[in-house]
mmCIF file of C-alpha atoms in Angstrom:
data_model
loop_
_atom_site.group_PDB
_atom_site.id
_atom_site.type_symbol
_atom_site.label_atom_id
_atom_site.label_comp_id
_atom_site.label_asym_id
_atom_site.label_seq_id
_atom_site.Cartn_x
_atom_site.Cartn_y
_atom_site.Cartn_z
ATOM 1 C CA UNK A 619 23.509 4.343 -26.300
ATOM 2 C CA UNK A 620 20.190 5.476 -24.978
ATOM 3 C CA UNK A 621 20.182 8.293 -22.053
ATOM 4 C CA UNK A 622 17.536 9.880 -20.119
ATOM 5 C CA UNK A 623 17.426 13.602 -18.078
ATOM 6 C CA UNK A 624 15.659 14.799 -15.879
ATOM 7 C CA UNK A 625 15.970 18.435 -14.707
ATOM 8 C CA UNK A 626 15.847 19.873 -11.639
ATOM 9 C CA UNK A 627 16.824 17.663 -9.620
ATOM 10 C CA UNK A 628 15.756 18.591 -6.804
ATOM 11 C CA UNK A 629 13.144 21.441 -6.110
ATOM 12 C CA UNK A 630 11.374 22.834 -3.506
ATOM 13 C CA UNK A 631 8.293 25.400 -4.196
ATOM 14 C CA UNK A 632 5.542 26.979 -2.328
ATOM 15 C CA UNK A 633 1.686 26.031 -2.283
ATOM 16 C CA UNK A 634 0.180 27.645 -4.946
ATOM 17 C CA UNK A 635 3.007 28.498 -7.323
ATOM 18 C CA UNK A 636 3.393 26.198 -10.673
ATOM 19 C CA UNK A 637 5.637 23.607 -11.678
ATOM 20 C CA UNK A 638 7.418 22.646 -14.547
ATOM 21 C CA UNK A 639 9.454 19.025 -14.625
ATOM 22 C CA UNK A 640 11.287 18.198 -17.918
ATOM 23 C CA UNK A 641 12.400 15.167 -18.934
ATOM 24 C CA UNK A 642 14.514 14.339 -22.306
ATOM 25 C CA UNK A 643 15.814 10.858 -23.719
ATOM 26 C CA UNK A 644 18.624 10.307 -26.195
ATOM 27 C CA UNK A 645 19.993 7.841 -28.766
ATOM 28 C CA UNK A 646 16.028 6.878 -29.764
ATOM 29 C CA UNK A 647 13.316 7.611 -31.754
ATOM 30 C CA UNK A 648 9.703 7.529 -30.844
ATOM 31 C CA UNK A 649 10.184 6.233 -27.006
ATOM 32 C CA UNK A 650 7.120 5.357 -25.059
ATOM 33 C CA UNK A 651 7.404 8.052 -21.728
ATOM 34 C CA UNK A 652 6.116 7.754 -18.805
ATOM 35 C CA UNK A 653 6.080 9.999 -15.640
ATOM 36 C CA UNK A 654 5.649 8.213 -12.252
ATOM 37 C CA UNK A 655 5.577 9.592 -8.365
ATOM 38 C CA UNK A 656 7.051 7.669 -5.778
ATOM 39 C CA UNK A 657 5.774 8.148 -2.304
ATOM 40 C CA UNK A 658 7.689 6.594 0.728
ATOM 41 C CA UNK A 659 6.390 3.137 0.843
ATOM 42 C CA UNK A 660 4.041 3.368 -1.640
ATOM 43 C CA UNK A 661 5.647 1.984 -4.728
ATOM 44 C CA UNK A 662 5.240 3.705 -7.966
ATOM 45 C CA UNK A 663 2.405 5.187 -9.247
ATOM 46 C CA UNK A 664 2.312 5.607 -13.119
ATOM 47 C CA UNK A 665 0.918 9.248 -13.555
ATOM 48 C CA UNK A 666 0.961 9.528 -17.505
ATOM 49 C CA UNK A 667 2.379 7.922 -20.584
ATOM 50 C CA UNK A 668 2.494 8.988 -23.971
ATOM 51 C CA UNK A 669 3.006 6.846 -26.957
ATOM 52 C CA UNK A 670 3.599 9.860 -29.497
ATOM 53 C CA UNK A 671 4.105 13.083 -29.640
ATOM 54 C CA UNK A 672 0.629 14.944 -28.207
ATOM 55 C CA UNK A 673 -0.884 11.890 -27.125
ATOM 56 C CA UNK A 674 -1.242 11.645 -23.359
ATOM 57 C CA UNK A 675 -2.735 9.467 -21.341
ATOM 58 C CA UNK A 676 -3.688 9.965 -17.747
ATOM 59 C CA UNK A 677 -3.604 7.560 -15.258
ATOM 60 C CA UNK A 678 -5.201 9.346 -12.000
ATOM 61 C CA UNK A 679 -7.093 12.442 -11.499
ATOM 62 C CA UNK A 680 -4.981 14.953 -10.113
ATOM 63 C CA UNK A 681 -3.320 18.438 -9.913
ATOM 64 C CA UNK A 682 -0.985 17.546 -12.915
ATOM 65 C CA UNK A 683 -1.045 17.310 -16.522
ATOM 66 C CA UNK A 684 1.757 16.519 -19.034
ATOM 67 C CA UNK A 685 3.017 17.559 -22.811
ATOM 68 C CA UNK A 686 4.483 16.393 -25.192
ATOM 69 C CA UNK A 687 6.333 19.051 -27.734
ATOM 70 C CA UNK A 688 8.536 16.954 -29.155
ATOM 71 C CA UNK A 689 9.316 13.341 -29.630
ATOM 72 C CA UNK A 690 12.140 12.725 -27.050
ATOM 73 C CA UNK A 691 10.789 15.636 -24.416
ATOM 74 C CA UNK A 692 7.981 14.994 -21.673
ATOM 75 C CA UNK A 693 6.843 17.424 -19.528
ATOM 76 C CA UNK A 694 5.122 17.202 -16.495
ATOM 77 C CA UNK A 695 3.323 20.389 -14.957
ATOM 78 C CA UNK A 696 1.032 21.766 -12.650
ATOM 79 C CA UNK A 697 -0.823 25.369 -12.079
ATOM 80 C CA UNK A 698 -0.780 25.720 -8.439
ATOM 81 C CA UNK A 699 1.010 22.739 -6.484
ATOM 82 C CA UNK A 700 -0.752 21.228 -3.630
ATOM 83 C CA UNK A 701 1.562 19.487 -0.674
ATOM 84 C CA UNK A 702 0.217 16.402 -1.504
ATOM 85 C CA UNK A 703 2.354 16.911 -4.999
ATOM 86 C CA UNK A 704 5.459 15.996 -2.904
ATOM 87 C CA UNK A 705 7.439 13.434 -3.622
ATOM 88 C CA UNK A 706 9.711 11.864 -6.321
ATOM 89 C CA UNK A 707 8.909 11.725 -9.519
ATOM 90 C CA UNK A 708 10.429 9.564 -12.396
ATOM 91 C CA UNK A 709 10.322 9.405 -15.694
ATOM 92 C CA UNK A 710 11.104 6.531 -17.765
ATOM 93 C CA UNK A 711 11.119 5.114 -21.356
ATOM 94 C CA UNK A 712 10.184 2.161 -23.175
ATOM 95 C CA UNK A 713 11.001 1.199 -26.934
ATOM 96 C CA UNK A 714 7.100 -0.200 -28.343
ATOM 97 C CA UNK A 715 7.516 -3.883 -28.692
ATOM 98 C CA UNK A 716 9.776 -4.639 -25.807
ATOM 99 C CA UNK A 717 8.130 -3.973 -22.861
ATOM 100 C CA UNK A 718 11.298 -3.282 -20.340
ATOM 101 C CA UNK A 719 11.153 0.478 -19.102
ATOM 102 C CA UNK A 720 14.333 2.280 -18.566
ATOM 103 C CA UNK A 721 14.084 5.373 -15.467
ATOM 104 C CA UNK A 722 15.945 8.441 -15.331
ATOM 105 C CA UNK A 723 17.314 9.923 -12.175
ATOM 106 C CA UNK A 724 14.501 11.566 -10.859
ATOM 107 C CA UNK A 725 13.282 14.722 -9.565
ATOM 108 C CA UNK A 726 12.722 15.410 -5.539
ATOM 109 C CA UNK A 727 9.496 17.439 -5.137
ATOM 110 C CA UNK A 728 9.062 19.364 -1.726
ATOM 111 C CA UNK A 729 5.760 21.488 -1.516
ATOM 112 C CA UNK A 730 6.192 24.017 0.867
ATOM 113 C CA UNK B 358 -7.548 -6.687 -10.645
ATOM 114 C CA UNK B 359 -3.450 -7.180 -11.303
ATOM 115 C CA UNK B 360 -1.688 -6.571 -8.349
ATOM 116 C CA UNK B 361 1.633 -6.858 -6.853
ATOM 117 C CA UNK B 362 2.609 -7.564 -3.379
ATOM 118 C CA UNK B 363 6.470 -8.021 -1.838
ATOM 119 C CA UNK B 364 5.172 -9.085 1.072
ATOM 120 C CA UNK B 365 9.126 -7.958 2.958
ATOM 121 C CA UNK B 366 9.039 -4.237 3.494
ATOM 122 C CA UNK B 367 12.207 -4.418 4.857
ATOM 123 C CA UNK B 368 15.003 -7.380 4.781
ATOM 124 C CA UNK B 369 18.132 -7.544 6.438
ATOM 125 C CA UNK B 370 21.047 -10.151 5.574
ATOM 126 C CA UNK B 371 24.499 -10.697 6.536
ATOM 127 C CA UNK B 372 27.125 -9.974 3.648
ATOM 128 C CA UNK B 373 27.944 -12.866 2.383
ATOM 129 C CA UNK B 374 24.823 -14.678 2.882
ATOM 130 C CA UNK B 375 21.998 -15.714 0.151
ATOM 131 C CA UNK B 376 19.126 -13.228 -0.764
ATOM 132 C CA UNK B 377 15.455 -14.243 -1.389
ATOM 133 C CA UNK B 378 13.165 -11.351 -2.416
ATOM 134 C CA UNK B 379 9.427 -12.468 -2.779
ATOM 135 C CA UNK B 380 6.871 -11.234 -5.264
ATOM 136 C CA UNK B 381 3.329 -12.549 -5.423
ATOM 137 C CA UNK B 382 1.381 -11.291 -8.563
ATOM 138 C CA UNK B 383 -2.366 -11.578 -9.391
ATOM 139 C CA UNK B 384 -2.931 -11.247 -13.517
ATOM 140 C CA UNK B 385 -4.881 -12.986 -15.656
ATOM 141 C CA UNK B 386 -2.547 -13.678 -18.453
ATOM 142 C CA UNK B 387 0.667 -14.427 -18.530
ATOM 143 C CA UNK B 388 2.570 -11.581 -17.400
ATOM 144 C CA UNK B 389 5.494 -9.807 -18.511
ATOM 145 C CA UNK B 390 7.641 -9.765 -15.116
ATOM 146 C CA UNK B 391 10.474 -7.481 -13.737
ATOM 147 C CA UNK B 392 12.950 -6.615 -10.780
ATOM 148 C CA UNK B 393 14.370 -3.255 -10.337
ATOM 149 C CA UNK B 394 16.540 -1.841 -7.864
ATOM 150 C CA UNK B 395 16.982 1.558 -6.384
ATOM 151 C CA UNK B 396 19.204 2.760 -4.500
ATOM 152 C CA UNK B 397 18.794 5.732 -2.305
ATOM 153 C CA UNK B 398 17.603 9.078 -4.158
ATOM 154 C CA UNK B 399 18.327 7.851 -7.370
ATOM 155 C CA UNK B 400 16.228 6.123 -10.559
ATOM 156 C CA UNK B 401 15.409 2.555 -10.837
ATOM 157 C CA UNK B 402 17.814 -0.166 -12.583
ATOM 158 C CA UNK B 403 16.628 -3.209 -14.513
ATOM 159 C CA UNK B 404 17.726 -6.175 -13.257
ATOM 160 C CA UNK B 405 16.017 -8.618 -14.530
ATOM 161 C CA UNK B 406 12.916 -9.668 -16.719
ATOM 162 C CA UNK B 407 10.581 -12.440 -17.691
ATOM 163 C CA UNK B 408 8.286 -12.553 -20.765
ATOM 164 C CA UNK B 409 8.174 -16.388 -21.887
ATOM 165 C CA UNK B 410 10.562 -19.528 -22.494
ATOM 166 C CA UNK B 411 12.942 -20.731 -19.328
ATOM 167 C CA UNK B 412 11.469 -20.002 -15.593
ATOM 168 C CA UNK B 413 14.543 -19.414 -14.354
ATOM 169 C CA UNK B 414 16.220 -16.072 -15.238
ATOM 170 C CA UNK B 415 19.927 -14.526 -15.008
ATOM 171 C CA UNK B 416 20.033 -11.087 -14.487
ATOM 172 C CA UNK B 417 23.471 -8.261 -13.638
ATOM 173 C CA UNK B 418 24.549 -8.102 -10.812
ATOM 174 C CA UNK B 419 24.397 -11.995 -10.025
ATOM 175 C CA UNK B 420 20.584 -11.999 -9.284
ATOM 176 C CA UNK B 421 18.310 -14.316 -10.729
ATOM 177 C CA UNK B 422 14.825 -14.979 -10.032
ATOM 178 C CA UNK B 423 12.085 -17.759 -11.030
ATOM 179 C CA UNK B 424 8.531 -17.867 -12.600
ATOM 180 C CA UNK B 425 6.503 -20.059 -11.032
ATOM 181 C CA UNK B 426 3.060 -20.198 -12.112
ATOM 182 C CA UNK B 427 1.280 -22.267 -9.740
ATOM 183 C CA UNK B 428 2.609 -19.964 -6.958
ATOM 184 C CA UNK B 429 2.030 -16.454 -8.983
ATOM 185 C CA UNK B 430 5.423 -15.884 -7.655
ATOM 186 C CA UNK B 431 8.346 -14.248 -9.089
ATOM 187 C CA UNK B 432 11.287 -13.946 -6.229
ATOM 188 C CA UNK B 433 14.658 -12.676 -6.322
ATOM 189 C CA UNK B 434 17.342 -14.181 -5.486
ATOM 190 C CA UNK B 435 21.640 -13.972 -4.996
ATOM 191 C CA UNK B 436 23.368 -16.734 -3.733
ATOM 192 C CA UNK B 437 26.335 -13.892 -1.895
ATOM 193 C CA UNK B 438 24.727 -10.838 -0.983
ATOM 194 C CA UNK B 439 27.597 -7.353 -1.405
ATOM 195 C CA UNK B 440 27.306 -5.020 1.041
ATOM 196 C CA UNK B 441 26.826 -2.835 -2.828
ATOM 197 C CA UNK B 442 23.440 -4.749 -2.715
ATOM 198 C CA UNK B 443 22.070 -2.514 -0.407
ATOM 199 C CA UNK B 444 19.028 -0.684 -2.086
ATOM 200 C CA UNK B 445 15.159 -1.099 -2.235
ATOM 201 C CA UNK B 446 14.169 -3.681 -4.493
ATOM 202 C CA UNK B 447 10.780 -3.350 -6.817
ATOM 203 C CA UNK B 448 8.913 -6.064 -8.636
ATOM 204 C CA UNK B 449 6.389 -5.329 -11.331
ATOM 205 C CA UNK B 450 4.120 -6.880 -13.363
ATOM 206 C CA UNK B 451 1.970 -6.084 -16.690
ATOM 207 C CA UNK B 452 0.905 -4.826 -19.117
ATOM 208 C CA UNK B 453 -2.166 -3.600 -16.903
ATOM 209 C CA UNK B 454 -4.492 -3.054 -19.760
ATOM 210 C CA UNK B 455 -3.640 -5.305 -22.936
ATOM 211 C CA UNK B 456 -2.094 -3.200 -25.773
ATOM 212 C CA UNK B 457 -0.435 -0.353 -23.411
ATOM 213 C CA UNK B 458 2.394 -0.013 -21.597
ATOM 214 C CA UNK B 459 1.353 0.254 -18.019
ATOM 215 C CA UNK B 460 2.721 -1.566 -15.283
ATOM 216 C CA UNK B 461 2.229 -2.195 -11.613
ATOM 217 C CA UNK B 462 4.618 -1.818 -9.208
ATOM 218 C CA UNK B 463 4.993 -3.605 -5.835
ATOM 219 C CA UNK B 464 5.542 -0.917 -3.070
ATOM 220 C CA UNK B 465 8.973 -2.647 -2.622
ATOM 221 C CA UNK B 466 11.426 -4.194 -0.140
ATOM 222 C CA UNK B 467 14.421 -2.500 1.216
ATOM 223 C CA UNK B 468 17.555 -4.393 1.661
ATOM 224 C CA UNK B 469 20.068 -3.991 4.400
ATOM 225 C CA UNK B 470 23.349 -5.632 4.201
ATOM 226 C CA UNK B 471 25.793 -6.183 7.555
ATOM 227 C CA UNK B 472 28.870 -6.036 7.373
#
């Protein structure tokens, strides 16, 4: 069966200093990833998604960007975090031709 | 523009008692449609999705929920609500762009079950 990590779990970092989030699925080939941030009350809002390995798309102009290396890893970074880059983030999967996504556990975010 | 909107930020039911979740969508195709649920500091679950065929869709965890075109609606529904139940509850819609993967996601509806 299909799993999905996501490491830390939980993180808190000063303003300024860089970020690395990882995220890794299991049992499949050739996922679809996405990351997402949740913000209290605010839904989710789809950051990036990747359909291959070193294509990424980006959804909103921001203080993040996201790799690729391999086909089952995602990455999400940033240079020098912000404290608006708090929050939850989420990454998720998707098989292409079904359309349901499937979330890992997520990462808590707390810019300091 | 697609859009979601629960309308319910927050909802709070007896256990015991039946659940109704709303979800009003604007798209201009058919959509795919989906419920998660999330429960506190954790990832979100599928419960339950709609692409085509029978309105009316079973889901885990006993929840169901209906397509109904003329409405744009897609609610959520349990006939006995478990105090388990408790969580926040997302609907989403999409694709947003034809050919990708992108959704949209309501900004969701958090359930609180008495005991």
């Amino acid at each position: 069966s299909q799993t999905i990590h996501q490491w830390p779990a939980t993180l808190v970092q000063p303003v300024g200093s860089p970020l690395s989030l990882e995220c890794t699925v299991e049992g499949t080939s050739n996922p679809n990833l996405y990351w997402y941030r949740q913000a209290a009350g605010r839904g989710l809002q789809l950051l990036f998604y990747s359909v291959g390995i070193g294509q990424i798309s980006s959804e909103v102009p921001q203080n993040l960007s996201a790799s690729r290396p391999q086909d089952r890893q995602f990455i999400l970074s940033s240079k020098k975090l912000l404290l608006s880059d708090s929050g939850f983030y989420l990454c998720a999967w998707s098989v292409t031709g079904t359309y349901e996504q499937y979330f890992g556990p997520g990462t808590r975010l707390t810019v300091t | 523009a697609q859009s979601v909107t629960q309308p319910d930020i927050h909802i709070t039911v007896s256990e015991g008692a039946s659940l109704e979740l709303r979800c009003n969508y604007s798209y201009g195709a058919t959509p795919y449609l989906f419920w998660y649920v999330q429960s506190p500091g954790q990832g979100l679950q599928l419960l339950l999705k709609y692409f085509s065929g029978d309105t009316l869709v079973q889901g885990i965890k006993g929840f169901e929920a209906e397509f109904k075109r003329s409405q744009s609606s897609f609610n959520l529904r349990k006939p006995s609500v478990h105090w388990s139940d408790a969580a926040e509850y997302f609907c989403a819609v999409g694709p947003s762009t034809s050919g990708t993967y992108k959704y949209i996601f309501g900004t969701g509806t958090r359930l609180k079950v008495l005991a």
